[in-house]
Tab-separated table of C-alpha atoms in Angstrom:
chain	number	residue	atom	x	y	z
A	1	UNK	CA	-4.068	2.094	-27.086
A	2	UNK	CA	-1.067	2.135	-25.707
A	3	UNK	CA	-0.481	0.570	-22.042
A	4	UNK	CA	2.721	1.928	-20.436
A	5	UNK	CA	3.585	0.410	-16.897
A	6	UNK	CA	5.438	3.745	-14.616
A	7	UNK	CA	5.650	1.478	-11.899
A	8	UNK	CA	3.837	-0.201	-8.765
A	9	UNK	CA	0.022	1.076	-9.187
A	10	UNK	CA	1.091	3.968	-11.473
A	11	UNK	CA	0.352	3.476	-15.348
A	12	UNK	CA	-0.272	5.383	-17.973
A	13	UNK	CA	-2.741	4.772	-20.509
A	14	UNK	CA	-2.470	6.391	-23.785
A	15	UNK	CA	-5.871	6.065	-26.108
A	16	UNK	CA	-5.685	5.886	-30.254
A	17	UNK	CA	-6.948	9.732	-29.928
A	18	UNK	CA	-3.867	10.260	-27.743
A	19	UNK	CA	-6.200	11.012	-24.353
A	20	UNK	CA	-4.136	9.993	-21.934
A	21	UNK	CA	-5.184	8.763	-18.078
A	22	UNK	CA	-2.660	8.221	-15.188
A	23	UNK	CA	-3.195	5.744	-12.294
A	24	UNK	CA	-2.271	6.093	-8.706
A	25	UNK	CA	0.747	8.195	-8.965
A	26	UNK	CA	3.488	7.323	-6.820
A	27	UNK	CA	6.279	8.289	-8.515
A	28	UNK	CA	9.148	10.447	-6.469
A	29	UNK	CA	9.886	9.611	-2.999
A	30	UNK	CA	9.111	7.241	0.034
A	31	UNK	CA	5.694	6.154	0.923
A	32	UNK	CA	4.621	4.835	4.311
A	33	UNK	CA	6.389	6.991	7.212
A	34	UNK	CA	9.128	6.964	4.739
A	35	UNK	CA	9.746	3.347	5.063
A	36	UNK	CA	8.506	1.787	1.740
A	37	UNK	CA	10.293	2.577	-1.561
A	38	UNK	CA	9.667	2.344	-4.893
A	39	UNK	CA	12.013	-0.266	-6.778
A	40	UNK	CA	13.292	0.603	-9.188
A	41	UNK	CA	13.779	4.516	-9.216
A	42	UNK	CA	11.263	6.045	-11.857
A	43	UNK	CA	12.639	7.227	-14.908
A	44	UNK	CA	11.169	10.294	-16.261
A	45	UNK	CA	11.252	13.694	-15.050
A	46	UNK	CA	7.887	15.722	-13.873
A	47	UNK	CA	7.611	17.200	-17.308
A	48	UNK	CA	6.467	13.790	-19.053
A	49	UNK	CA	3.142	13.540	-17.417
A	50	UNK	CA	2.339	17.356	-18.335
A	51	UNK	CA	-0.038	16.444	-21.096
A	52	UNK	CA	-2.369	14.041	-18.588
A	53	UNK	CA	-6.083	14.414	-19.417
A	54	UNK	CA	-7.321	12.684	-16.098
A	55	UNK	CA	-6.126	11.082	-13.145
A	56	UNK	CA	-7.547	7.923	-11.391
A	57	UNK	CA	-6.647	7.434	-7.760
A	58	UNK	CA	-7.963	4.082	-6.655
A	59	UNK	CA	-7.832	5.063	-2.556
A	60	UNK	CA	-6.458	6.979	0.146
A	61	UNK	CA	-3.384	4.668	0.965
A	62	UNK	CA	-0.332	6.643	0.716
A	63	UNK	CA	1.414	4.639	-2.012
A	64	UNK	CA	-1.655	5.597	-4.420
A	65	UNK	CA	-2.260	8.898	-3.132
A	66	UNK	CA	0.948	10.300	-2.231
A	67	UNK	CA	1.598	13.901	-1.540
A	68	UNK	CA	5.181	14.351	-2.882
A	69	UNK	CA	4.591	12.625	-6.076
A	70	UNK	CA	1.484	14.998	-6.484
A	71	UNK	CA	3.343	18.473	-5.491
A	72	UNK	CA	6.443	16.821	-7.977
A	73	UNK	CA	4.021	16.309	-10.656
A	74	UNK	CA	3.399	19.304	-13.213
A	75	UNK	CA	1.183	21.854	-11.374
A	76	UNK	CA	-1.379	21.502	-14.394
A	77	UNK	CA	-2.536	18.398	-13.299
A	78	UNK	CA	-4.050	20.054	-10.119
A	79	UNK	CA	-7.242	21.019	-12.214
A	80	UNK	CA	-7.359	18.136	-14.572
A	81	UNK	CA	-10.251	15.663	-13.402
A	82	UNK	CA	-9.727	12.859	-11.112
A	83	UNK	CA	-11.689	10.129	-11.134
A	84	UNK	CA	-12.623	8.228	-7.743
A	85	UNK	CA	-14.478	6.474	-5.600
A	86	UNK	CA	-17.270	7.735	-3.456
A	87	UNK	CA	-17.097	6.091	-0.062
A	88	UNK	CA	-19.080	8.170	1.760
A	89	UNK	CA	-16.211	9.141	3.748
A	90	UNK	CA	-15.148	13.124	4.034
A	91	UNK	CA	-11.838	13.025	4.842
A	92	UNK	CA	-11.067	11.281	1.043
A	93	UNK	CA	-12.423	14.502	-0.199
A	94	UNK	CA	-10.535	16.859	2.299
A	95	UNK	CA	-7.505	15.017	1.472
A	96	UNK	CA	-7.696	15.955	-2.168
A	97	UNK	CA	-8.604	19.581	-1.181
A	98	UNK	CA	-5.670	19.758	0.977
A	99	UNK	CA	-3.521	18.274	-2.158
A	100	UNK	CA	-4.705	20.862	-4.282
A	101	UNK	CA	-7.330	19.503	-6.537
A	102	UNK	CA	-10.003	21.276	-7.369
A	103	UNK	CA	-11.983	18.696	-10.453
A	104	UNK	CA	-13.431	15.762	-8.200
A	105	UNK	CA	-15.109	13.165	-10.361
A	106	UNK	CA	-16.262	10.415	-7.420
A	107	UNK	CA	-18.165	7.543	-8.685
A	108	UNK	CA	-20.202	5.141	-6.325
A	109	UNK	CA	-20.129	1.509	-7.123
A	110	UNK	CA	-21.048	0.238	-10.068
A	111	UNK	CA	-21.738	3.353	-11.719
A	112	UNK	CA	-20.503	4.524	-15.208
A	113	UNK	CA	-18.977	7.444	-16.613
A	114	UNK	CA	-18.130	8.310	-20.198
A	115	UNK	CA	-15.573	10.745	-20.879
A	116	UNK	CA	-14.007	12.153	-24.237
A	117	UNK	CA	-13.965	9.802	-27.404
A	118	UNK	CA	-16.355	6.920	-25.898
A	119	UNK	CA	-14.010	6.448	-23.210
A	120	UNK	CA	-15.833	4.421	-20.341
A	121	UNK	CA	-15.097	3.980	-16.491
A	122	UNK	CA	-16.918	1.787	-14.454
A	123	UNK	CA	-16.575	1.935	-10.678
A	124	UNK	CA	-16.786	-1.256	-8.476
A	125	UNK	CA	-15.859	-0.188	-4.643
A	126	UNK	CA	-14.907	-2.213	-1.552
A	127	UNK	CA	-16.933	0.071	1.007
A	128	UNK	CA	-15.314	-2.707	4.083
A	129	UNK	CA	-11.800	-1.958	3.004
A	130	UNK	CA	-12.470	1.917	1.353
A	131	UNK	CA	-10.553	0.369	-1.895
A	132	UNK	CA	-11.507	0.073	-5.613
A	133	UNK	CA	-11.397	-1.449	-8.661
A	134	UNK	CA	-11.987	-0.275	-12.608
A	135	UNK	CA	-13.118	-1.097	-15.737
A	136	UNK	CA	-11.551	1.286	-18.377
A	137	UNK	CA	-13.098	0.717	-22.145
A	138	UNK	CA	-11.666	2.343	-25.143
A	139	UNK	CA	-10.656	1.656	-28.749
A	140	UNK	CA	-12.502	-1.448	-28.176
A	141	UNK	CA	-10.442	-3.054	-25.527
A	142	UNK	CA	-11.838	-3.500	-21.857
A	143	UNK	CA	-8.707	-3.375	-19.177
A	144	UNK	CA	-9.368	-3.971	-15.278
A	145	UNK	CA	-7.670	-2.690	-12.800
A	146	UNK	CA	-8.150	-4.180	-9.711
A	147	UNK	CA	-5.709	-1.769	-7.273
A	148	UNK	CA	-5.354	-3.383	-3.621
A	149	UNK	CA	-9.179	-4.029	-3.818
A	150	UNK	CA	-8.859	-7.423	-1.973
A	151	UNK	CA	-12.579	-8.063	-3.292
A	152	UNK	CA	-14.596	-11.663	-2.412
A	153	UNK	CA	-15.026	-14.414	-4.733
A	154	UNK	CA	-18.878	-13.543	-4.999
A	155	UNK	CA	-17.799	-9.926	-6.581
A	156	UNK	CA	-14.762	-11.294	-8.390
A	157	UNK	CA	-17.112	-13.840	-10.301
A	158	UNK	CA	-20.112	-11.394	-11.014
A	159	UNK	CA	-17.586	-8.858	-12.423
A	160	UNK	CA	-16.521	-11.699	-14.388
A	161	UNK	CA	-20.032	-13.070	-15.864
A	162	UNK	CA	-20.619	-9.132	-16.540
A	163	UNK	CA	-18.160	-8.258	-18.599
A	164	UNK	CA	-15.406	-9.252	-21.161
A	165	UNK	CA	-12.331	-8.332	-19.862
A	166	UNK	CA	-9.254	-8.368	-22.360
A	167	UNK	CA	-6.726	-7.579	-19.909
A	168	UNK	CA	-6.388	-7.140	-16.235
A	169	UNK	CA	-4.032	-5.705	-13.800
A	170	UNK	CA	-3.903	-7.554	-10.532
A	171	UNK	CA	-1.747	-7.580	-7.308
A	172	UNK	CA	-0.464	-10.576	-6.360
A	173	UNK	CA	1.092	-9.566	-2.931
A	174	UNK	CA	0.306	-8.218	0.516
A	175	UNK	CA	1.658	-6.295	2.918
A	176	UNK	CA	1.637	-5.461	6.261
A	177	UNK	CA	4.413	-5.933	9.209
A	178	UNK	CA	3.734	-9.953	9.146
A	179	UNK	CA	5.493	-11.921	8.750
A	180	UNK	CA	8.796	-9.986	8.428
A	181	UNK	CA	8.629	-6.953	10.914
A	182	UNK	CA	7.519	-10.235	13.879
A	183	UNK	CA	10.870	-11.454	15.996
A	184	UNK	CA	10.435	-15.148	15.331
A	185	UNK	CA	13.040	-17.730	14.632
A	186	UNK	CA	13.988	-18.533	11.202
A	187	UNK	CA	12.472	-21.694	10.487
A	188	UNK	CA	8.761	-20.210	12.115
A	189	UNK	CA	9.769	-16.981	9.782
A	190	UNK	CA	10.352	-18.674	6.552
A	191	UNK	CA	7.022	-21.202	6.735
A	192	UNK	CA	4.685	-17.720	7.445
A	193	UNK	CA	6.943	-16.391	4.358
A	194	UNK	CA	6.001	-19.094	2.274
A	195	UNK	CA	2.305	-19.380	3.296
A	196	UNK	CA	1.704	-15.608	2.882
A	197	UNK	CA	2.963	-15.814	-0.455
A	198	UNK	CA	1.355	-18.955	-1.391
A	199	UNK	CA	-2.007	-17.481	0.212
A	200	UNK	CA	-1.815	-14.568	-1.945
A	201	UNK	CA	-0.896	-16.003	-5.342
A	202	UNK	CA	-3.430	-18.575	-5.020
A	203	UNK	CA	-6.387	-15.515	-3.853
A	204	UNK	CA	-4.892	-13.849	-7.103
A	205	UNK	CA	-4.794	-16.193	-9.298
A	206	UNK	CA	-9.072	-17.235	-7.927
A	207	UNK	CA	-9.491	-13.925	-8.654
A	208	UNK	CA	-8.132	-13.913	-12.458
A	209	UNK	CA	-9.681	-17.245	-13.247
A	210	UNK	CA	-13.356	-15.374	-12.691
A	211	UNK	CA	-12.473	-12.649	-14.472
A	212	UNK	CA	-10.988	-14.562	-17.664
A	213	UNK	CA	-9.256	-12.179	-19.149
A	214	UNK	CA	-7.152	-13.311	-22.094
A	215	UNK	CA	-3.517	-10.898	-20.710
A	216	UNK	CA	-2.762	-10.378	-17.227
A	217	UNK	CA	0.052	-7.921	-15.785
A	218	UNK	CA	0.894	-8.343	-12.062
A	219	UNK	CA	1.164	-5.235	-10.311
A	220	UNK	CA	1.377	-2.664	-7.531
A	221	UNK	CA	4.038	-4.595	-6.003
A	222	UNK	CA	7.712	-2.692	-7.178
A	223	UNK	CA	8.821	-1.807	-3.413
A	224	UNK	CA	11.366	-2.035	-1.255
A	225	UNK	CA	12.902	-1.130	1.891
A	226	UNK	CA	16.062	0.631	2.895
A	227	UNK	CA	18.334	1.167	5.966
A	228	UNK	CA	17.763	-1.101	9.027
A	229	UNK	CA	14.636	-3.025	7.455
A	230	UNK	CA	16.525	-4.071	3.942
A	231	UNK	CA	15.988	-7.737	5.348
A	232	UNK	CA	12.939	-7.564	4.749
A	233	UNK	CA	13.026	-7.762	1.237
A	234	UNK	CA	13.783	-10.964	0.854
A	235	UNK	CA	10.869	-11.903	3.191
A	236	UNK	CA	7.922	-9.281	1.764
A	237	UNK	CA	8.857	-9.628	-2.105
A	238	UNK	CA	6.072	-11.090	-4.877
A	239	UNK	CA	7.205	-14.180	-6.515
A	240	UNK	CA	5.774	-13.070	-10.260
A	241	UNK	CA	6.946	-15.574	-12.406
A	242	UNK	CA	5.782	-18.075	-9.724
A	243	UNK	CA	2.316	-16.444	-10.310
A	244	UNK	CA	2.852	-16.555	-14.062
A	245	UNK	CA	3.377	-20.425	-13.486
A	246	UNK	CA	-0.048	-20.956	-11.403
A	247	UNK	CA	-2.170	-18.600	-13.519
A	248	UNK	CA	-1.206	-20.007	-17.148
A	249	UNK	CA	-1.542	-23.872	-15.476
A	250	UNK	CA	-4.893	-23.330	-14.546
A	251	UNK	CA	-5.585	-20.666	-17.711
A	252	UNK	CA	-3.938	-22.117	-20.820
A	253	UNK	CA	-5.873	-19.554	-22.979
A	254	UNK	CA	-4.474	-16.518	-21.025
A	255	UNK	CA	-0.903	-14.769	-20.749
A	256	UNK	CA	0.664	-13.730	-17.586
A	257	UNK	CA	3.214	-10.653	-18.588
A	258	UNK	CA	5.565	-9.301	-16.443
A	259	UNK	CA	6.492	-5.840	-16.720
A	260	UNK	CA	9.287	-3.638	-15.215
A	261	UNK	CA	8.964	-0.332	-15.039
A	262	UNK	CA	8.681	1.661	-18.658
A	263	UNK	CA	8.101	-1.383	-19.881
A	264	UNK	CA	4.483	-0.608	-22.775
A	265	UNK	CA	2.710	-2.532	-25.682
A	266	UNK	CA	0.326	-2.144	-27.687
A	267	UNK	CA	-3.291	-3.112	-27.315
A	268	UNK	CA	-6.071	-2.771	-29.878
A	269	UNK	CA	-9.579	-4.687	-30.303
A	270	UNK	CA	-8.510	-6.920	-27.257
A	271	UNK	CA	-4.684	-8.159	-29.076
A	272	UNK	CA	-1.558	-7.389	-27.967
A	273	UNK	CA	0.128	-6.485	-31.203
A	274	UNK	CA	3.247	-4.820	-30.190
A	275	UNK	CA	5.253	-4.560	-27.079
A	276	UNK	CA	8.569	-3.625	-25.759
A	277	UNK	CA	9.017	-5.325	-22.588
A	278	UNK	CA	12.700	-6.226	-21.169
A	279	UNK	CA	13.383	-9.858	-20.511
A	280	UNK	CA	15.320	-9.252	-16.982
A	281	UNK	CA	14.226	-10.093	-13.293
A	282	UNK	CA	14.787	-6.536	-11.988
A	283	UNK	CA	14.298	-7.792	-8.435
A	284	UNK	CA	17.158	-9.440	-8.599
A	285	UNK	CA	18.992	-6.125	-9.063
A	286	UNK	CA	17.910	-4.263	-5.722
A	287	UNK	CA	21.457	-3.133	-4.357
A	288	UNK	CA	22.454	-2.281	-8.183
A	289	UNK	CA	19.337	0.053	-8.007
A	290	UNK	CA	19.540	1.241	-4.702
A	291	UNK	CA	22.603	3.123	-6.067
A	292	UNK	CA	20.302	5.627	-7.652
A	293	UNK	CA	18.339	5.854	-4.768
A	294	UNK	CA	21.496	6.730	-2.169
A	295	UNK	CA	21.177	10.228	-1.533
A	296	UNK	CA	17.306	10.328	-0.620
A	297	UNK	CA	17.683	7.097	1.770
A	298	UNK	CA	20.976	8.911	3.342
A	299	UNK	CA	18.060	12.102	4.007
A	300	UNK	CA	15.498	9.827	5.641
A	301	UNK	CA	18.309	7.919	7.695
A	302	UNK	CA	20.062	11.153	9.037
A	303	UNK	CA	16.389	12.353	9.882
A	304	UNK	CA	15.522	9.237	11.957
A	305	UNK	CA	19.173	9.330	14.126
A	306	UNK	CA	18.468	12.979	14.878
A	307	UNK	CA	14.861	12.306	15.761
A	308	UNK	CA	15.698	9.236	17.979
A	309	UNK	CA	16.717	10.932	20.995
A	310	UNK	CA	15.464	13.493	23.750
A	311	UNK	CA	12.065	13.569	25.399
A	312	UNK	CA	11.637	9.683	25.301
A	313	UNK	CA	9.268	10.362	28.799
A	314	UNK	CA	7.232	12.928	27.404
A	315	UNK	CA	6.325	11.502	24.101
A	316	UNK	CA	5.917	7.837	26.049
A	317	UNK	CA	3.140	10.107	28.460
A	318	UNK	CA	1.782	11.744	24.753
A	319	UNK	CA	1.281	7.996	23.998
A	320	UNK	CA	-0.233	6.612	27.341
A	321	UNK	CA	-2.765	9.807	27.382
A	322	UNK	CA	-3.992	8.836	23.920
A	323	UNK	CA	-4.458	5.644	24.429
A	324	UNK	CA	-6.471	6.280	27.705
A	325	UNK	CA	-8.433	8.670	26.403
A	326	UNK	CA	-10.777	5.820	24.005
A	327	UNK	CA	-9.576	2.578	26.013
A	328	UNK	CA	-12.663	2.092	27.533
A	329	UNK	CA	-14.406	1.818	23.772
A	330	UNK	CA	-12.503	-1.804	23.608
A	331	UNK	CA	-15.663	-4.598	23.761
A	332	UNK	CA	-13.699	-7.236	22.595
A	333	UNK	CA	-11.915	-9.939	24.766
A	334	UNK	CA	-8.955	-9.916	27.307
A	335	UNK	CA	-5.867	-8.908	24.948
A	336	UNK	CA	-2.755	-7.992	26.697
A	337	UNK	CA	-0.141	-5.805	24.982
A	338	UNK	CA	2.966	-4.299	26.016
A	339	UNK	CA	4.584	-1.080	23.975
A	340	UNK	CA	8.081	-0.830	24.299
A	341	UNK	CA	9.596	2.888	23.047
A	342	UNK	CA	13.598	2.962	22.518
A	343	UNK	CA	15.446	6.044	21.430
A	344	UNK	CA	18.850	6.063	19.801
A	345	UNK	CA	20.643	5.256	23.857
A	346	UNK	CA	18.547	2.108	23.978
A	347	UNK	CA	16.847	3.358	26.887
A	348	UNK	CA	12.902	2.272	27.266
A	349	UNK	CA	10.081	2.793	28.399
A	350	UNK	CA	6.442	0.578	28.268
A	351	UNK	CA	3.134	0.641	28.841
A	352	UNK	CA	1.468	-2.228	30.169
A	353	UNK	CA	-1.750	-2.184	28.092
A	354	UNK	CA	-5.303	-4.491	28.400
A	355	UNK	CA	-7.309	-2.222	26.213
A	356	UNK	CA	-10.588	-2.262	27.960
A	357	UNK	CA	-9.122	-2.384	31.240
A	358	UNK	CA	-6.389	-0.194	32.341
A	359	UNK	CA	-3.097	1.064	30.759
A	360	UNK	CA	-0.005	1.785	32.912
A	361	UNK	CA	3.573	3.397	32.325
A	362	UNK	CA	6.481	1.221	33.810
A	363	UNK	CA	9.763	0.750	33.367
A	364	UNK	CA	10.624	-2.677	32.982
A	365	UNK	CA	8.433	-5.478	31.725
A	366	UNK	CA	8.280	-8.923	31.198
A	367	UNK	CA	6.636	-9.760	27.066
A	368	UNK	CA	6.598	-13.575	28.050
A	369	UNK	CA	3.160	-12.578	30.004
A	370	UNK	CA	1.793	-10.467	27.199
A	371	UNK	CA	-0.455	-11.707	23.833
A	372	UNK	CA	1.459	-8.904	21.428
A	373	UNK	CA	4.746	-6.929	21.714
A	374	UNK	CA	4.630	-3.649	19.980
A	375	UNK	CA	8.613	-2.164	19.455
A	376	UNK	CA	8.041	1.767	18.601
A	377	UNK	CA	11.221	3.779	17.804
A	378	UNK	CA	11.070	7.366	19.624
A	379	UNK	CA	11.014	9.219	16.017
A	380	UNK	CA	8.253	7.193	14.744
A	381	UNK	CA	6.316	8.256	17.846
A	382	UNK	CA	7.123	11.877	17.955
A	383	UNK	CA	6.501	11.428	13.942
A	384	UNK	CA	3.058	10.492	14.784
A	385	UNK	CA	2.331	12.880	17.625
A	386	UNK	CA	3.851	15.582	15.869
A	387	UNK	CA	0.966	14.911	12.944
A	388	UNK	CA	3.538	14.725	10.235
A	389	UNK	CA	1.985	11.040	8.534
A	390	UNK	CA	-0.660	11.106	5.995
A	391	UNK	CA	-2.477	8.471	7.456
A	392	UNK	CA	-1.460	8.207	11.274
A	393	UNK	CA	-0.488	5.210	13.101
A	394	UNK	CA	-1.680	3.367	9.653
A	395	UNK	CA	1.171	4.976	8.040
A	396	UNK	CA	3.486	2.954	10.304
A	397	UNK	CA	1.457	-0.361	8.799
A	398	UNK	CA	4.369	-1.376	6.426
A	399	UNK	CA	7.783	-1.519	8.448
A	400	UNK	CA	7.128	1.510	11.083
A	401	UNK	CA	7.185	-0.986	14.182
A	402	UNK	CA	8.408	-4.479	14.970
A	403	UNK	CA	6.169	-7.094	16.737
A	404	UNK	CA	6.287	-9.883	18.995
A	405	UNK	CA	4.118	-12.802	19.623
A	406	UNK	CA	4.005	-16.727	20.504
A	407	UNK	CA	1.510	-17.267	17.434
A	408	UNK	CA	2.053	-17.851	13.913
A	409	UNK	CA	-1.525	-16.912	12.737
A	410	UNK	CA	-2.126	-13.674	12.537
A	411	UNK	CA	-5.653	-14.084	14.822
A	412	UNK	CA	-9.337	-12.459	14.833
A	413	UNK	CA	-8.806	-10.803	18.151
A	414	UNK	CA	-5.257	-9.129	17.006
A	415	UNK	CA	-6.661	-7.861	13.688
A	416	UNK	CA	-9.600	-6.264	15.723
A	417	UNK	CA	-6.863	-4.902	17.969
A	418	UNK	CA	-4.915	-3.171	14.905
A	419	UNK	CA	-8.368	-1.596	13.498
A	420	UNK	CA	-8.897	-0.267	17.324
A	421	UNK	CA	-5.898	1.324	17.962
A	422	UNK	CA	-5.809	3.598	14.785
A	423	UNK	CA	-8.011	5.621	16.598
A	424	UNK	CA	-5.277	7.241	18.074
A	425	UNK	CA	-5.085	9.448	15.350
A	426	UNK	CA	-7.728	11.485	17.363
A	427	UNK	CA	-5.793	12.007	19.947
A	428	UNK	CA	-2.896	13.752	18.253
A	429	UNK	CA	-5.334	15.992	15.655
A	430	UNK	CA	-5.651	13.919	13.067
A	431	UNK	CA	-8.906	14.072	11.436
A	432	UNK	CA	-10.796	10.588	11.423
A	433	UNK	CA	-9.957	8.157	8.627
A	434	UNK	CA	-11.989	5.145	8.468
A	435	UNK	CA	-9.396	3.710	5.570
A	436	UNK	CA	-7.987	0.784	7.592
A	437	UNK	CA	-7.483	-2.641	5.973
A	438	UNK	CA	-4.736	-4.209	6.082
């Protein structure tokens, strides 16, 4: 078969029978309130993914289920099937209703499917984090995908002991706003930089070492940001070839391969016997790229500076009646937080918030008293209000808000606090969405 990496999550799989299945396609446009980007820009047009036989979407996160890549892709592909995974959950079904398609294969964990030509798909599901993982098995080759499906050990290793896995696809990053969307000094900054991306090539590479498979491709990580937050990529990029350094230490059978997008080989009885992969660190290259990228970041840029003004009360009161409408649901410990909103004048408003207790609207506010600082922009707020995010206040999860707090850990009681607050969404009409790890 033949193994093509599009980019990020998105590859495309291309059988000896020439059945072809595409992965998590984010392919055209920003992802995340418009504040993640794909790196580099893809380069095919809609019309090469016209002949897809199925689909796979892995979960409901925007950058695997992402509306503009879906209305950019060829029409066709609204009534091919897509293969998922059944949470349980309804609003993962009504979001692929309101997308369009209309051929829903949803698998529950650990079950099996065989499509055309002996082709096999094995679900395995993270029902904590609504995520997943799969085994595809054709032309006698087994190739995991593991997604953002941040599974334990205990699954990692029975996956492992079940089945021979040739070659795997595995993310070696996280995201989130921490470490680089905190205000910290520099030194504090670059140690939580360092042990984030320690932390998460060392999970990875625990991961790979119970799944033994002889090739792995580190993935789902091509992204960037743009405008104001381009910092950050220095701070929130993957260090691959690090990972290919700890993986092949510890593995000296196996073969860590780094691909760039369009990069493909060959793969047949378990051997990679051809491939045509470019020996370049593309990350290096991110203003070169960003180039190509110019116009659409100029669109989301003017957007946010005409959003960012007007109304800053009335969308600060939109915010301070949602919240009061489910604070007394907090049953968790004393946690004070302070929102601060700023529109494009720099003027402010906060809300003195101790979810549980009481929430109040003031005007000027001291963050030295409070356990987490939350820095909103006024068009991310009337973004959210106005129900114009896929997912919410979790769309604002990578980059969409800047935080402040006298810890480096990123604590029990503050996670809770994240999970909490996304129900929000209720407030402003969206419909619940129980897809929150992060």
């Amino acid at each position: 078969m033949k193994i093509e990496y599009i980019n990020h999550a998105c590859i495309l799989i291309t059988t000896n029978n020439n059945v072809k299945i595409l992965t998590d396609p984010w392919l055209h446009g920003p992802s995340w309130a418009n504040n993640l980007w794909l790196f580099p820009k893809s380069k095919h047009d809609s019309n090469y993914f016209e002949d897809i036989d199925y689909l796979y979407i892995s979960h409901g996160h925007e950058d695997h289920l992402h509306k503009k890549s879906i209305d950019w892709l060829p029409h066709n592909l609204k009534s091919i099937p897509v293969i998922a995974p059944d949470f349980g959950a309804k609003y993962f079904i009504d979001t692929f209703k309101k997308y369009g398609f209309s051929n829903l294969l949803m698998l529950k964990d650990n079950e099996s499917i065989k499509l055309v030509d002996d082709i096999e798909i094995k679900m395995f599901i993270n029902h904590d984090d609504h995520d997943s993982s799969i085994l595809f098995s054709a032309d006698n080759t087994n190739v995991f995908f593991q997604t953002d499906n941040l599974m334990t050990r205990e699954n990692s290793r029975l996956i492992g002991s079940s089945h021979k896995i040739n070659l795997c696809f595995s993310i070696t990053s996280q995201t989130g706003p921490f470490p680089g969307f905190y205000n910290m000094n520099k030194e504090d900054m670059n140690k939580a930089v360092i042990k984030k991306r320690e932390n998460s090539k060392v999970y990875s590479a625990n991961l790979i070492s119970d799944l033994n498979p002889k090739y792995i491709v580190p993935y789902a990580s091509d992204v960037c940001y743009f405008n104001d937050d381009f910092y950050a990529n220095s701070l929130h990029c993957d260090d691959k070839h690090g990972y290919k350094d700890l993986v092949e230490s510890k593995m000296p059978n196996s073969e860590v391969i780094i691909m760039n997008p369009h990069d493909f080989f060959f793969i047949k009885d378990g051997i990679i016997e051809e491939r045509d992969i470019k020996d370049e660190r593309i990350q290096d290259n991110l203003e070169t790229h960003s180039e190509l990228l110019k116009d659409q970041v100029e669109i989301v840029a003017l957007e946010r500076s005409k959003d960012n003004k007007d109304n800053l009360n009335e969308y600060v009161q939109s915010l301070y009646q949602a919240l009061l409408v489910f604070n007394n649901t907090w049953d968790d410990g004393t946690f004070n937080v302070a929102w601060c909103i700023t529109d494009s004048k720099d003027q402010s408003l906060y809300l003195k918030h101790i979810p549980g207790k009481n929430i109040e609207l003031i005007k000027e506010i001291d963050i030295s008293r409070y356990d987490l600082c939350i820095y909103l922009d006024l068009y991310r707020l009337k973004h959210l209000i106005n129900n114009n995010y896929a997912m919410g206040f979790l769309s604002l999860w990578n980059g969409g808000f800047k935080c402040k707090r006298d810890s480096l850990e990123y604590n029990p009681i503050e996670k809770k606090f994240w999970r909490w607050v996304r129900a929000v969404n209720l407030s402003f009409g969206y419909k619940p969405n129980d897809n929150e790890h992060s």
